[in-house]
Short mmCIF file of C-alpha atoms in Angstrom, two decimals:
data_model
loop_
_atom_site.label_atom_id
_atom_site.label_comp_id
_atom_site.label_asym_id
_atom_site.label_seq_id
_atom_site.Cartn_x
_atom_site.Cartn_y
_atom_site.Cartn_z
CA UNK A 1 58.44 0.59 -38.25
CA UNK A 2 60.67 1.58 -35.93
CA UNK A 3 60.06 -0.32 -32.95
CA UNK A 4 61.77 -1.84 -30.00
CA UNK A 5 60.64 -6.02 -29.50
CA UNK A 6 61.31 -8.57 -26.65
CA UNK A 7 59.77 -12.08 -26.23
CA UNK A 8 58.96 -13.06 -24.92
CA UNK A 9 55.56 -11.57 -23.44
CA UNK A 10 54.63 -13.46 -20.90
CA UNK A 11 56.98 -16.56 -18.96
CA UNK A 12 56.29 -18.98 -16.34
CA UNK A 13 59.53 -20.39 -14.92
CA UNK A 14 59.61 -22.12 -11.13
CA UNK A 15 63.19 -20.33 -8.89
CA UNK A 16 66.04 -21.84 -9.53
CA UNK A 17 65.48 -21.86 -13.24
CA UNK A 18 67.62 -20.03 -15.52
CA UNK A 19 65.83 -17.58 -18.47
CA UNK A 20 66.45 -15.53 -20.50
CA UNK A 21 64.45 -12.19 -21.42
CA UNK A 22 65.87 -11.06 -25.09
CA UNK A 23 65.31 -7.08 -26.42
CA UNK A 24 66.05 -5.74 -29.47
CA UNK A 25 65.48 -2.79 -31.68
CA UNK A 26 65.48 -1.65 -34.65
CA UNK A 27 66.60 1.91 -34.51
CA UNK A 28 69.79 1.77 -34.98
CA UNK A 29 69.75 3.51 -30.89
CA UNK A 30 73.76 3.25 -28.46
CA UNK A 31 71.52 2.99 -24.95
CA UNK A 32 69.59 0.22 -23.97
CA UNK A 33 68.19 0.04 -20.69
CA UNK A 34 66.48 -2.79 -19.08
CA UNK A 35 63.16 -1.82 -16.26
CA UNK A 36 61.10 -3.41 -14.05
CA UNK A 37 58.08 -2.72 -12.51
CA UNK A 38 55.92 -3.64 -9.94
CA UNK A 39 52.35 -1.65 -8.55
CA UNK A 40 52.72 1.66 -6.83
CA UNK A 41 56.65 0.76 -7.83
CA UNK A 42 57.23 3.31 -10.78
CA UNK A 43 59.11 1.30 -13.55
CA UNK A 44 62.97 0.63 -11.47
CA UNK A 45 65.71 0.82 -13.87
CA UNK A 46 68.01 -3.49 -13.83
CA UNK A 47 70.83 -2.56 -16.33
CA UNK A 48 71.53 0.39 -19.31
CA UNK A 49 74.60 -0.20 -22.23
CA UNK A 50 75.89 3.14 -23.51
CA UNK A 51 77.20 1.05 -26.11
CA UNK A 52 78.60 -2.36 -27.49
CA UNK A 53 80.47 -4.41 -25.03
CA UNK A 54 79.82 -0.53 -22.28
CA UNK A 55 76.84 -2.38 -19.63
CA UNK A 56 76.78 -0.25 -16.15
CA UNK A 57 74.20 -1.55 -12.73
CA UNK A 58 71.04 0.89 -12.20
CA UNK A 59 68.91 1.09 -9.05
CA UNK A 60 68.02 -2.90 -8.77
CA UNK A 61 71.19 -4.96 -10.42
CA UNK A 62 70.99 -7.18 -7.42
CA UNK A 63 69.61 -10.99 -9.59
CA UNK A 64 69.90 -9.91 -12.64
CA UNK A 65 72.71 -10.22 -15.76
CA UNK A 66 73.08 -8.59 -19.19
CA UNK A 67 75.23 -8.61 -22.11
CA UNK A 68 75.61 -6.12 -25.41
CA UNK A 69 77.48 -8.25 -27.76
CA UNK A 70 75.64 -6.52 -30.66
CA UNK A 71 74.00 -3.06 -31.16
CA UNK A 72 70.92 -4.24 -31.59
CA UNK A 73 70.51 -6.80 -28.77
CA UNK A 74 70.79 -6.24 -25.09
CA UNK A 75 69.59 -9.66 -23.36
CA UNK A 76 68.05 -9.92 -19.47
CA UNK A 77 70.00 -12.80 -18.04
CA UNK A 78 68.99 -14.10 -15.15
CA UNK A 79 70.39 -16.98 -13.43
CA UNK A 80 68.51 -18.73 -11.10
CA UNK A 81 64.76 -17.22 -10.88
CA UNK A 82 63.58 -15.70 -7.49
CA UNK A 83 59.82 -15.07 -6.33
CA UNK A 84 60.35 -11.79 -5.52
CA UNK A 85 61.87 -10.95 -9.31
CA UNK A 86 58.66 -11.32 -10.47
CA UNK A 87 57.07 -8.31 -12.18
CA UNK A 88 56.10 -7.25 -15.43
CA UNK A 89 60.00 -5.75 -17.33
CA UNK A 90 60.71 -3.52 -19.83
CA UNK A 91 63.23 -3.44 -22.87
CA UNK A 92 63.80 0.57 -23.89
CA UNK A 93 66.50 1.86 -25.81
CA UNK A 94 67.40 6.24 -27.28
CA UNK A 95 70.15 8.00 -29.04
CA UNK A 96 73.38 7.99 -27.00
CA UNK A 97 75.51 11.39 -27.66
CA UNK A 98 79.68 10.26 -25.75
CA UNK A 99 79.12 8.92 -23.08
CA UNK A 100 75.20 10.52 -22.15
CA UNK A 101 71.99 8.70 -23.01
CA UNK A 102 69.06 11.40 -25.00
CA UNK A 103 66.63 12.24 -23.23
CA UNK A 104 63.47 10.23 -25.13
CA UNK A 105 63.04 6.14 -24.78
CA UNK A 106 61.32 4.27 -26.63
CA UNK A 107 59.46 0.80 -25.00
CA UNK A 108 58.55 -2.59 -25.77
CA UNK A 109 56.03 -3.90 -25.18
CA UNK A 110 57.24 -5.69 -21.92
CA UNK A 111 57.79 -8.92 -20.16
CA UNK A 112 55.25 -10.89 -17.49
CA UNK A 113 56.74 -12.70 -15.88
CA UNK A 114 56.17 -15.67 -13.14
CA UNK A 115 59.11 -17.23 -10.45
CA UNK A 116 57.06 -19.63 -8.47
CA UNK B 1 67.89 9.35 -4.07
CA UNK B 2 65.78 11.33 -5.04
CA UNK B 3 62.56 10.19 -6.64
CA UNK B 4 59.87 11.86 -8.57
CA UNK B 5 56.46 11.24 -7.56
CA UNK B 6 52.78 12.24 -7.76
CA UNK B 7 50.48 14.01 -5.85
CA UNK B 8 47.30 11.31 -6.38
CA UNK B 9 47.13 7.66 -8.05
CA UNK B 10 43.30 7.72 -9.07
CA UNK B 11 41.52 10.51 -11.69
CA UNK B 12 38.70 10.34 -13.01
CA UNK B 13 37.44 12.04 -15.12
CA UNK B 14 33.91 12.78 -17.59
CA UNK B 15 35.04 12.57 -21.48
CA UNK B 16 34.90 16.41 -23.60
CA UNK B 17 36.53 18.12 -19.61
CA UNK B 18 40.03 18.57 -19.44
CA UNK B 19 42.23 16.58 -17.30
CA UNK B 20 45.26 17.98 -15.59
CA UNK B 21 47.52 15.75 -13.44
CA UNK B 22 50.57 16.74 -11.32
CA UNK B 23 54.11 15.24 -9.98
CA UNK B 24 56.27 17.25 -7.85
CA UNK B 25 60.16 16.53 -7.96
CA UNK B 26 62.42 17.06 -5.87
CA UNK B 27 66.13 16.95 -7.53
CA UNK B 28 66.72 20.40 -8.47
CA UNK B 29 69.62 19.19 -10.64
CA UNK B 30 66.86 18.00 -13.06
CA UNK B 31 66.60 20.43 -16.11
CA UNK B 32 64.68 17.60 -18.95
CA UNK B 33 61.16 16.68 -17.82
CA UNK B 34 58.83 13.85 -19.84
CA UNK B 35 55.06 12.29 -19.99
CA UNK B 36 54.61 9.15 -21.24
CA UNK B 37 51.28 6.71 -21.48
CA UNK B 38 50.80 3.47 -20.18
CA UNK B 39 47.86 2.14 -22.09
CA UNK B 40 47.35 -1.16 -19.91
CA UNK B 41 48.94 -4.16 -21.63
CA UNK B 42 51.58 -2.08 -24.24
CA UNK B 43 54.78 -0.34 -23.06
CA UNK B 44 55.28 3.23 -22.21
CA UNK B 45 54.67 5.87 -25.30
CA UNK B 46 55.83 8.73 -24.78
CA UNK B 47 53.81 12.37 -24.99
CA UNK B 48 56.02 14.85 -24.30
CA UNK B 49 58.34 17.12 -22.65
CA UNK B 50 59.37 20.18 -22.03
CA UNK B 51 63.26 21.91 -20.62
CA UNK B 52 64.13 23.30 -17.86
CA UNK B 53 64.45 27.28 -19.35
CA UNK B 54 60.60 26.46 -20.09
CA UNK B 55 57.36 26.38 -18.00
CA UNK B 56 55.27 25.82 -21.41
CA UNK B 57 55.45 23.24 -24.11
CA UNK B 58 52.46 22.15 -25.19
CA UNK B 59 51.51 19.39 -28.34
CA UNK B 60 48.12 18.00 -29.77
CA UNK B 61 44.98 19.15 -26.63
CA UNK B 62 47.82 18.40 -24.12
CA UNK B 63 50.40 20.89 -22.28
CA UNK B 64 52.97 21.02 -19.61
CA UNK B 65 53.54 22.99 -17.24
CA UNK B 66 56.60 23.01 -15.55
CA UNK B 67 56.87 25.87 -12.12
CA UNK B 68 60.79 25.52 -11.21
CA UNK B 69 60.51 27.43 -8.40
CA UNK B 70 57.63 24.65 -6.51
CA UNK B 71 59.78 21.97 -8.40
CA UNK B 72 56.26 20.82 -9.77
CA UNK B 73 54.97 19.58 -13.14
CA UNK B 74 51.66 19.01 -14.99
CA UNK B 75 49.88 17.38 -17.91
CA UNK B 76 46.97 18.65 -19.30
CA UNK B 77 44.48 17.05 -21.82
CA UNK B 78 42.06 18.58 -22.64
CA UNK B 79 38.64 17.09 -24.07
CA UNK B 80 39.82 13.90 -22.67
CA UNK B 81 37.90 10.90 -24.96
CA UNK B 82 38.30 7.95 -24.14
CA UNK B 83 41.64 7.13 -25.54
CA UNK B 84 43.19 8.97 -22.75
CA UNK B 85 42.07 6.44 -20.27
CA UNK B 86 45.45 4.64 -19.46
CA UNK B 87 49.06 5.57 -16.59
CA UNK B 88 50.25 8.73 -17.14
CA UNK B 89 54.42 8.55 -15.74
CA UNK B 90 56.36 12.36 -15.34
CA UNK B 91 60.33 11.43 -15.79
CA UNK B 92 63.18 13.30 -14.37
CA UNK B 93 66.40 14.04 -16.34
CA UNK B 94 69.93 15.75 -15.42
CA UNK B 95 71.44 16.67 -19.22
CA UNK B 96 74.43 15.23 -19.10
CA UNK B 97 73.70 12.16 -16.74
CA UNK B 98 74.51 9.08 -18.21
CA UNK B 99 72.40 8.73 -15.64
CA UNK B 100 68.50 7.85 -17.79
CA UNK B 101 65.12 9.16 -16.05
CA UNK B 102 64.06 8.35 -12.80
CA UNK B 103 60.56 7.84 -12.92
CA UNK B 104 57.69 8.95 -10.77
CA UNK B 105 55.12 6.00 -10.31
CA UNK B 106 52.25 7.51 -12.25
CA UNK B 107 48.91 8.69 -12.42
CA UNK B 108 45.68 5.94 -13.70
CA UNK B 109 44.00 8.13 -16.10
CA UNK B 110 40.07 6.84 -16.14
CA UNK B 111 37.34 8.78 -19.03
CA UNK B 112 34.00 8.51 -17.63
CA UNK B 113 31.50 7.76 -20.27
#
């Protein structure tokens, strides 16, 4: 089944404790992206990657890191989480075409993160 | 930057009625628009999309209308069913841009029995 898989679904942590949220897709998509979703603010892009070893900042990159060592995986790293990073996070992927992503994004089921 | 927004945060309709969800966009360069449905506890799922060279596009029970003159987008759902209850997002993009979709804040659709 074609899908984007995120883990974990739920995570509670404390301020300053490094964490990683994993994302994997099995559709051979070039483009992958992370979003956070907050009430009233919709989906905001954190980072994206056009292909292996190619990443770039989205609208709200502060406090996050990503890596793209393999085409299928795109982990989101919070080196020192803070309470304002409590949010619902989504990984998404799509085919790419040269330097531009194709429009239709496929989303994972989400990771609810709480930073105490 | 420019943003995509929705007129109403919530919408309640009777089962069997038609639903209309509206969306305003402000980036006149946007030429691709897409609607997503997000059910509780799940990620957004693609519903339908439309390019700016079209005014209307129909899917299964859904129709998207695009009015470029007033920068307005709408999603019509025919014969709304309980399974249609969800948050609906519109999103926009400029074709050829390295940036992906810009999302609106969403409308919560509730279907009443």
